[in-house]
Amino acid sequence: MATNQELGARGEELAVRHLEDIGLEVIERNWRHRSGELDIIARDGDTVVFVEVKTRSGIGYGTPAEAVTYTKQTRIRGLALRWLSLQQGPWVQIRFDVIAIVVGRHDDPVITHVRSAF
């Protein structure tokens, strides 16, 4: 059985692959600030996309997307503003996506990408 860190790392790898497969450019991963971390920052045309990745081995405690609570959304918004303040790019739009991944024991992972999740 994978540890939570291993499961999270696998989920982020799957999320990056998914984003690249649909044409987004990943520009940063695991950006850290004293108040938290942004999992993935990507570019979708002239839109910067902040992606929260949640991975679970099952749904016994709820779906991965349900773990992105209002409190977590607020923290992610604040981190995104901090990241943007440090950039030179003229971003036209920003978007917050959630990628929820369920990794079963024997099945292929189920990836749900919620665009503009919050």
PDB file of C-alpha atoms in Angstrom:
ATOM      1  CA  MET A   1       0.000   0.000   0.000  1.00  0.00           C
ATOM      2  CA  ALA A   2       1.349   3.407  -0.979  1.00  0.00           C
ATOM      3  CA  THR A   3       1.902   6.118   1.595  1.00  0.00           C
ATOM      4  CA  ASN A   4      -0.108   9.324   1.318  1.00  0.00           C
ATOM      5  CA  GLN A   5       2.971  11.092  -0.074  1.00  0.00           C
ATOM      6  CA  GLU A   6       3.510   8.407  -2.715  1.00  0.00           C
ATOM      7  CA  LEU A   7      -0.163   8.480  -3.651  1.00  0.00           C
ATOM      8  CA  GLY A   8      -0.077  12.274  -3.907  1.00  0.00           C
ATOM      9  CA  ALA A   9       3.074  12.231  -6.040  1.00  0.00           C
ATOM     10  CA  ARG A  10       1.538   9.650  -8.375  1.00  0.00           C
ATOM     11  CA  GLY A  11      -1.610  11.733  -8.639  1.00  0.00           C
ATOM     12  CA  GLU A  12       0.355  14.859  -9.519  1.00  0.00           C
ATOM     13  CA  GLU A  13       2.250  12.966 -12.235  1.00  0.00           C
ATOM     14  CA  LEU A  14      -1.053  11.735 -13.675  1.00  0.00           C
ATOM     15  CA  ALA A  15      -2.484  15.262 -13.500  1.00  0.00           C
ATOM     16  CA  VAL A  16       0.510  16.768 -15.315  1.00  0.00           C
ATOM     17  CA  ARG A  17       0.252  14.145 -18.046  1.00  0.00           C
ATOM     18  CA  HIS A  18      -3.494  14.822 -18.357  1.00  0.00           C
ATOM     19  CA  LEU A  19      -2.994  18.591 -18.610  1.00  0.00           C
ATOM     20  CA  GLU A  20      -0.281  18.217 -21.242  1.00  0.00           C
ATOM     21  CA  ASP A  21      -2.441  15.747 -23.179  1.00  0.00           C
ATOM     22  CA  ILE A  22      -5.223  18.337 -23.444  1.00  0.00           C
ATOM     23  CA  GLY A  23      -2.826  21.067 -24.549  1.00  0.00           C
ATOM     24  CA  LEU A  24      -1.979  23.005 -21.398  1.00  0.00           C
ATOM     25  CA  GLU A  25       1.608  24.012 -20.683  1.00  0.00           C
ATOM     26  CA  VAL A  26       2.714  23.253 -17.130  1.00  0.00           C
ATOM     27  CA  ILE A  27       4.865  26.166 -15.974  1.00  0.00           C
ATOM     28  CA  GLU A  28       5.369  25.314 -12.288  1.00  0.00           C
ATOM     29  CA  ARG A  29       4.833  22.417  -9.922  1.00  0.00           C
ATOM     30  CA  ASN A  30       4.698  22.459  -6.142  1.00  0.00           C
ATOM     31  CA  TRP A  31       5.228  26.212  -5.816  1.00  0.00           C
ATOM     32  CA  ARG A  32       5.744  26.893  -2.129  1.00  0.00           C
ATOM     33  CA  HIS A  33       5.178  29.936   0.015  1.00  0.00           C
ATOM     34  CA  ARG A  34       5.137  30.151   3.798  1.00  0.00           C
ATOM     35  CA  SER A  35       1.332  30.019   3.739  1.00  0.00           C
ATOM     36  CA  GLY A  36       1.063  26.897   1.595  1.00  0.00           C
ATOM     37  CA  GLU A  37       1.651  25.282  -1.764  1.00  0.00           C
ATOM     38  CA  LEU A  38       0.161  25.444  -5.241  1.00  0.00           C
ATOM     39  CA  ASP A  39       0.189  21.972  -6.804  1.00  0.00           C
ATOM     40  CA  ILE A  40       0.340  22.903 -10.487  1.00  0.00           C
ATOM     41  CA  ILE A  41       0.408  26.194 -12.355  1.00  0.00           C
ATOM     42  CA  ALA A  42      -0.301  25.896 -16.064  1.00  0.00           C
ATOM     43  CA  ARG A  43      -0.960  28.046 -19.096  1.00  0.00           C
ATOM     44  CA  ASP A  44      -4.011  27.624 -21.294  1.00  0.00           C
ATOM     45  CA  GLY A  45      -3.553  30.223 -24.027  1.00  0.00           C
ATOM     46  CA  ASP A  46      -3.630  33.601 -22.278  1.00  0.00           C
ATOM     47  CA  THR A  47      -5.079  32.090 -19.087  1.00  0.00           C
ATOM     48  CA  VAL A  48      -3.003  31.074 -16.100  1.00  0.00           C
ATOM     49  CA  VAL A  49      -4.554  28.015 -14.467  1.00  0.00           C
ATOM     50  CA  PHE A  50      -4.016  27.115 -10.817  1.00  0.00           C
ATOM     51  CA  VAL A  51      -4.687  23.408 -10.415  1.00  0.00           C
ATOM     52  CA  GLU A  52      -5.372  21.684  -7.116  1.00  0.00           C
ATOM     53  CA  VAL A  53      -4.795  17.936  -7.332  1.00  0.00           C
ATOM     54  CA  LYS A  54      -6.515  15.559  -4.928  1.00  0.00           C
ATOM     55  CA  THR A  55      -5.801  11.846  -5.078  1.00  0.00           C
ATOM     56  CA  ARG A  56      -7.471   9.097  -3.093  1.00  0.00           C
ATOM     57  CA  SER A  57      -7.228   5.328  -3.105  1.00  0.00           C
ATOM     58  CA  GLY A  58     -11.001   5.047  -2.781  1.00  0.00           C
ATOM     59  CA  ILE A  59     -14.102   7.074  -2.042  1.00  0.00           C
ATOM     60  CA  GLY A  60     -14.859   5.688   1.406  1.00  0.00           C
ATOM     61  CA  TYR A  61     -14.159   9.107   2.920  1.00  0.00           C
ATOM     62  CA  GLY A  62     -15.740  11.064   0.067  1.00  0.00           C
ATOM     63  CA  THR A  63     -14.541  11.956  -3.382  1.00  0.00           C
ATOM     64  CA  PRO A  64     -11.206  13.704  -3.834  1.00  0.00           C
ATOM     65  CA  ALA A  65     -12.935  16.848  -5.127  1.00  0.00           C
ATOM     66  CA  GLU A  66     -14.956  17.101  -1.899  1.00  0.00           C
ATOM     67  CA  ALA A  67     -11.672  17.605  -0.045  1.00  0.00           C
ATOM     68  CA  VAL A  68     -11.230  20.998  -1.724  1.00  0.00           C
ATOM     69  CA  THR A  69     -13.184  22.876   0.918  1.00  0.00           C
ATOM     70  CA  TYR A  70     -14.056  26.565   0.967  1.00  0.00           C
ATOM     71  CA  THR A  71     -11.179  27.145   3.396  1.00  0.00           C
ATOM     72  CA  LYS A  72      -8.746  25.423   1.038  1.00  0.00           C
ATOM     73  CA  GLN A  73     -10.129  27.396  -1.917  1.00  0.00           C
ATOM     74  CA  THR A  74      -9.554  30.643  -0.024  1.00  0.00           C
ATOM     75  CA  ARG A  75      -5.963  29.647   0.738  1.00  0.00           C
ATOM     76  CA  ILE A  76      -5.343  28.702  -2.901  1.00  0.00           C
ATOM     77  CA  ARG A  77      -6.734  32.063  -4.083  1.00  0.00           C
ATOM     78  CA  GLY A  78      -4.383  33.889  -1.722  1.00  0.00           C
ATOM     79  CA  LEU A  79      -1.393  31.848  -2.881  1.00  0.00           C
ATOM     80  CA  ALA A  80      -2.350  32.492  -6.505  1.00  0.00           C
ATOM     81  CA  LEU A  81      -2.408  36.248  -5.887  1.00  0.00           C
ATOM     82  CA  ARG A  82       1.022  36.011  -4.280  1.00  0.00           C
ATOM     83  CA  TRP A  83       2.395  34.016  -7.224  1.00  0.00           C
ATOM     84  CA  LEU A  84       0.905  36.499  -9.713  1.00  0.00           C
ATOM     85  CA  SER A  85       2.457  39.429  -7.837  1.00  0.00           C
ATOM     86  CA  LEU A  86       5.900  37.887  -8.421  1.00  0.00           C
ATOM     87  CA  GLN A  87       5.426  37.384 -12.175  1.00  0.00           C
ATOM     88  CA  GLN A  88       6.163  39.605 -15.146  1.00  0.00           C
ATOM     89  CA  GLY A  89       3.546  38.081 -17.437  1.00  0.00           C
ATOM     90  CA  PRO A  90       0.531  40.073 -18.583  1.00  0.00           C
ATOM     91  CA  TRP A  91      -2.054  37.439 -17.697  1.00  0.00           C
ATOM     92  CA  VAL A  92      -5.409  38.173 -19.265  1.00  0.00           C
ATOM     93  CA  GLN A  93      -7.394  35.649 -17.224  1.00  0.00           C
ATOM     94  CA  ILE A  94      -6.948  33.296 -14.317  1.00  0.00           C
ATOM     95  CA  ARG A  95      -8.783  30.073 -13.582  1.00  0.00           C
ATOM     96  CA  PHE A  96      -8.917  27.606 -10.713  1.00  0.00           C
ATOM     97  CA  ASP A  97      -9.267  23.941 -11.673  1.00  0.00           C
ATOM     98  CA  VAL A  98      -9.453  20.788  -9.589  1.00  0.00           C
ATOM     99  CA  ILE A  99      -8.190  17.430 -10.775  1.00  0.00           C
ATOM    100  CA  ALA A 100      -9.640  14.615  -8.681  1.00  0.00           C
ATOM    101  CA  ILE A 101      -8.049  11.194  -9.050  1.00  0.00           C
ATOM    102  CA  VAL A 102      -9.180   7.874  -7.630  1.00  0.00           C
ATOM    103  CA  VAL A 103      -6.529   5.173  -7.820  1.00  0.00           C
ATOM    104  CA  GLY A 104      -7.993   1.739  -7.204  1.00  0.00           C
ATOM    105  CA  ARG A 105      -5.963  -1.358  -6.411  1.00  0.00           C
ATOM    106  CA  HIS A 106      -6.443  -3.059  -9.762  1.00  0.00           C
ATOM    107  CA  ASP A 107      -8.200  -0.549 -11.987  1.00  0.00           C
ATOM    108  CA  ASP A 108      -6.795   2.263 -14.053  1.00  0.00           C
ATOM    109  CA  PRO A 109      -6.962   5.616 -12.263  1.00  0.00           C
ATOM    110  CA  VAL A 110     -10.153   7.608 -12.728  1.00  0.00           C
ATOM    111  CA  ILE A 111      -9.320  11.247 -13.471  1.00  0.00           C
ATOM    112  CA  THR A 112     -11.970  13.949 -13.179  1.00  0.00           C
ATOM    113  CA  HIS A 113     -10.939  17.429 -14.333  1.00  0.00           C
ATOM    114  CA  VAL A 114     -13.209  20.198 -13.080  1.00  0.00           C
ATOM    115  CA  ARG A 115     -12.484  23.397 -15.012  1.00  0.00           C
ATOM    116  CA  SER A 116     -13.280  26.675 -13.254  1.00  0.00           C
ATOM    117  CA  ALA A 117     -14.042  24.706 -10.101  1.00  0.00           C
ATOM    118  CA  PHE A 118     -14.123  27.808  -7.916  1.00  0.00           C
TER     119      PHE A 118
END
